[in-house]
Every structure is written in C-alpha cells, then in structure tokens.
C-alpha cells in the first residue's frame, strides 16, 4: 500500500469515527439545551398562572389558549415534566409536546394545571443544525481527500523519484546517484544523506577495486621473476628425477597463481568496461573455433561431443569477451566431465546451451556456482574458481541471462542472448 | 644477433639474458628509460625487449622515439599490465609482438626467434637441424628432403622444440605455448604427452631420429649435437 493511501485511510477512518460519534452527541446535547429552554418557559408560565389564579377564575385562561388546561382537583404527582405526542386535529398530524403538570391552590380552591408546548419548531431547528453540521463535516472529509491527493502530487513526487533512483542505483555501474535539491526540508535531508552515502560507498568500492587491480598488476613481475628462475633451474645439470619433480610442482603452482591473477585482472577489466570493441559475432562459428582448440582434450578423455548447432545466434559484442565466455563454459565442462562422458552443445537463434555428464549424478549448488572461488567439486585441484564468475560478469555486461540446471543426469549451462 | 633488454627488474633482466646467451644472442641490459634511450641511439639491435612500466618513463615513448627516428629494430613489448590498451597502443605504434608477464623464457625465446626470422628478408626462413628442414614461411617440414604431413599443433610443437633446442621445456611451458592466449585449460598434461607422442611417431615414420627426450616425464628436451 502506498504511504499516501495509508495516511489517507487513517485520516478518513478517524474522521468517520468522529463523525459517527459527534453527530448524535451533538444532536442530544442540542436537544437537551432546547428542552431546558422550554422547561424554563413553562416554569415562568406556571408562575404567571399561579399568580393569575389568585385574582381571577380559571375559566378565563382556557377560553383563548388551548395549551393551558385548568381543572379542579389534583394530579397524583405534585409536579411532572414530560414529553408527549398529541394528535392535532386541524393539522391532522401527531406533534410532540413538552408538558408540565402541577397542582396548585388558589383562594382555598385546589387546581390541577397542565401547560403544553409544541416541540415541532425546535425539532425543526435541531434537525437543521445537525444537517448543517453533518454537511460541513462531509465537506471537510472531501477536502481532506483532495488535499491528500494534492500532497501526493506535490510533496510525495520527489520522494518517489528518490525511491525510484535508489532502486535503480548500482554501485558498480553508476557514478553518482545525484539526487536533486527539493523544497521540503525532510526530503532534502534524505536526498543529501543518500547522496553522501552512495558517494562514500562508491569511493570505497572504487578503492577496493583498484586495490585488487593494483595488487594483481604488482604480482605480475614477481611471478615473472619466479618463472624465469624456474626456467633456468630446468636447464641446470645434472637434473635428478627428484629435482625435476619438485621443479615441475613449482612450475605448475606458479602457472596457477599466474592464471588466477590473470583472471582477477580480467574481471577488473570487464568491470571497467575495457572491452568495448563491439561487432557482430556468430556464436556457432565461434563455438566451432573453440572446440577445435580443445579437440585433443576430447580425445584424451574419450568424451563424446554431441553438437546440435543447426541454428545460430548472432550477437553484437566484444569478440574477446564472447570468446572468453564460450571458451570458459567449454573448458569448464571438459574439466568436470568424467572419462567416457558426453558433452552436449546446442545453439538456437537466441541461446547457447552446454551440458555434460555429471560425475556423481548430483546437481550443483546453483547459489554458489557463479561466485568467486566456489569450486564445483572437492577434488578439482586445477580449477581456480573464477571461470563462471567471469562468465556471469560478461553476461551482466551485455544483459544476457545465464542459468544452471540439472536434468537427465547432466549439468546444463544456458546463456540466453 | 644483438638484443637489448629494457627491464627495471634486474633479476628478471639477468635471467632473460642468461637464457638468451645460451642461444648465442648478445644481450645488453638497460634498467631504466634514460639508459635505454642512450643504448638505442648508440647501437642497432635485432630485437628490443621493452618493458612498458619503467621507473623514469613509459616504454611506449621509447617505441615512439624509435619509429620517429626510423630505426628498424624489432620490438617485443613486455608488460606487467596485460592491459589490452597497452597491447593495442604498442602494436599500433609499431611493436612487432607483445608478451605479458609472467612468461616462460622458452616462450620469449620462441617469440624472439620468430621475430628475427620474420625480419630476415633474404630467404633465410629455413631452419635446418640435421635431417629436419623447416621452412617457416610455408610452414613445411621435411625430413631427408621428404615433405612431412603435420597438424598445426604438431608443427607449432616441433618449431617450439627446435628454437629451444637442448633446453628442458616443462610440461607447463609446452601446454601454455600450445594454447596461446587461451591458457585457461591447464589441467590436462596428458594432452601434452599425446601431442609429443604423435610428433615423435610422425618423425620416426619419416625416418627421422628421435631427438625428443622425456625428462622424467616432467619436461621434454629436443637434444641435438
């Protein structure tokens, strides 16, 4: 639910409750006040009648006012104030009356007096007042909705803009989030804080990236020195079997470090968008070229290659990157296919799919798969664990979708262009 | 053949020189930008190994200088940066080849040898080792005058052995050479073994001698008197 809607609903809810409670309360209070007025009126009339009765006969009252009834005798109660609905014959309707009945004594004679007063007018006034109050409240409610909608447009728009920018912001893509100044203090503060936060994070991110890059660069020369020493060590004579074994171990290890280092540099370069030579590339042709490079490897492990590449995608991308993408997927597959296994390569108009026989018929952990230094199998001593990460980054750069799934006892990697 | 090694890491420079001297190259060393420039103006080299990142200047400027002065020395750029930019810039400025650190000395030697062969316009692109003759222009190998059919891999491997003759080449150096820029698939040393076995078979079938010796299965050596 949108914040504005949330607030509006609260407002309307509260207002409705106030309205529902206040209108009857208001009505009853007003009614009370009116009755009090009428009661006072009746009381003063009573005093007037009592004083008149001392001087004159009660017959003089009733002849002209049908609202005063005086008879000889006594009511059971000395004084009683009450409402009663009476039928008025000339209007042909029932009208509410406020009535006072009391006993009085004048010149030794006992009288029972009843004064009645129509409530019709006061009821009308009351109704009018309550109706007016209700209308005012309803108008206020309508205004509230309007104001809210207006606020939504004026006040909340910058907020939603900020939110939208924040959603789209990627620390590895965007330079700055660059939120504008807005006239509302709180939103302005929010924007400023977000600007500061993202800029600061971006600086840290860049520093970290540069560190990896620089560290990798700085490692190249020492690695070259080790390598050259090893190469010279190979040439020493006599060379015993034991020495040859040790030197080969060192050479292999050095090659692994160099390879890891190269991969880290490659990742940095992909991140820095240093591959920008975009041209059309036929995926099938590229695949064939790379497969021919690994031809001996297929033969060595007696791996059957089953290709279904009658259709092919043409993508606009950097050739080096596409070559790395496809070749990483193929070499990865070769690395994990058991001897006598099968590798499937399928290309369609918009995808490249590669599958290989699974060593232990278990799906891989697809969450960890594309992350750095997550090796797929415990016993893989030679993989360095960045190949798929590189693939993922390349796919991100071009907006391709790369997926892993496990079916028919095979690991499948699919790139959708 | 005279080679100038422009490299600020003394140990690396000396190791390169040691390896190359055994191939009968004469090596000069320059550890910084200034002395490199001095040497270039003083002598002519068949090949200059040029490190781009020098303490007192960018190696690319030396390359520019060479070309501006129409010096014909061949140049191989050696870079720790492995940056595509540097490679492209270097090749654009007229470098003949590019090799990124770390590299095998045998690989460097192969590159230098290829560069020097390319620059000899007097038809000397023929390498003769006893009964084996390689024409590096037409990429044809013949034994005792008889042409040998080889795959590209086998040819590359043989040439690599011959330019590094009497040297021990580790399995790692061989597989890296064969896979070129795409050395990401380094695990399978069986492939090296298979290639070498096939190459030896091919040479033996054509009546050639068995020059390729295994060094305890860890490396190989093309042994020739």
Tab-separated table of C-alpha atoms in Angstrom, chain A residues 19 42 64-65 71 73-74 83 93 104 123 145 150 157 162 180 185 224 231 233 246 262 273 290 296 309 319 395 417:
chain	number	residue	atom	x	y	z
A	19	UNK	CA	-18.430	11.990	12.659
A	42	UNK	CA	-43.051	26.506	31.099
A	64	UNK	CA	-58.426	31.549	24.487
A	65	UNK	CA	-55.472	29.174	24.842
A	71	UNK	CA	-59.416	21.826	36.194
A	73	UNK	CA	-58.870	18.547	41.601
A	74	UNK	CA	-55.337	17.113	41.999
A	83	UNK	CA	-42.873	14.751	26.582
A	93	UNK	CA	-50.808	15.064	12.468
A	104	UNK	CA	-51.757	24.465	42.905
A	123	UNK	CA	-37.196	19.860	16.427
A	145	UNK	CA	-9.176	13.524	0.322
A	150	UNK	CA	-2.690	17.126	-3.940
A	157	UNK	CA	6.531	13.043	-6.083
A	162	UNK	CA	14.268	9.460	-4.924
A	180	UNK	CA	18.317	16.971	-6.671
A	185	UNK	CA	13.360	20.007	4.310
A	224	UNK	CA	57.744	-13.421	-13.844
A	231	UNK	CA	63.034	-21.950	-16.313
A	233	UNK	CA	66.555	-24.201	-12.883
A	246	UNK	CA	59.949	-30.549	-7.459
A	262	UNK	CA	45.127	-13.012	-14.955
A	273	UNK	CA	34.257	-1.846	-19.397
A	290	UNK	CA	36.963	-23.015	-29.694
A	296	UNK	CA	42.792	-33.164	-28.236
A	309	UNK	CA	24.074	-26.250	-33.879
A	319	UNK	CA	34.881	-10.688	-29.640
A	395	UNK	CA	26.566	-11.848	-19.302
A	417	UNK	CA	21.286	-13.653	-25.565
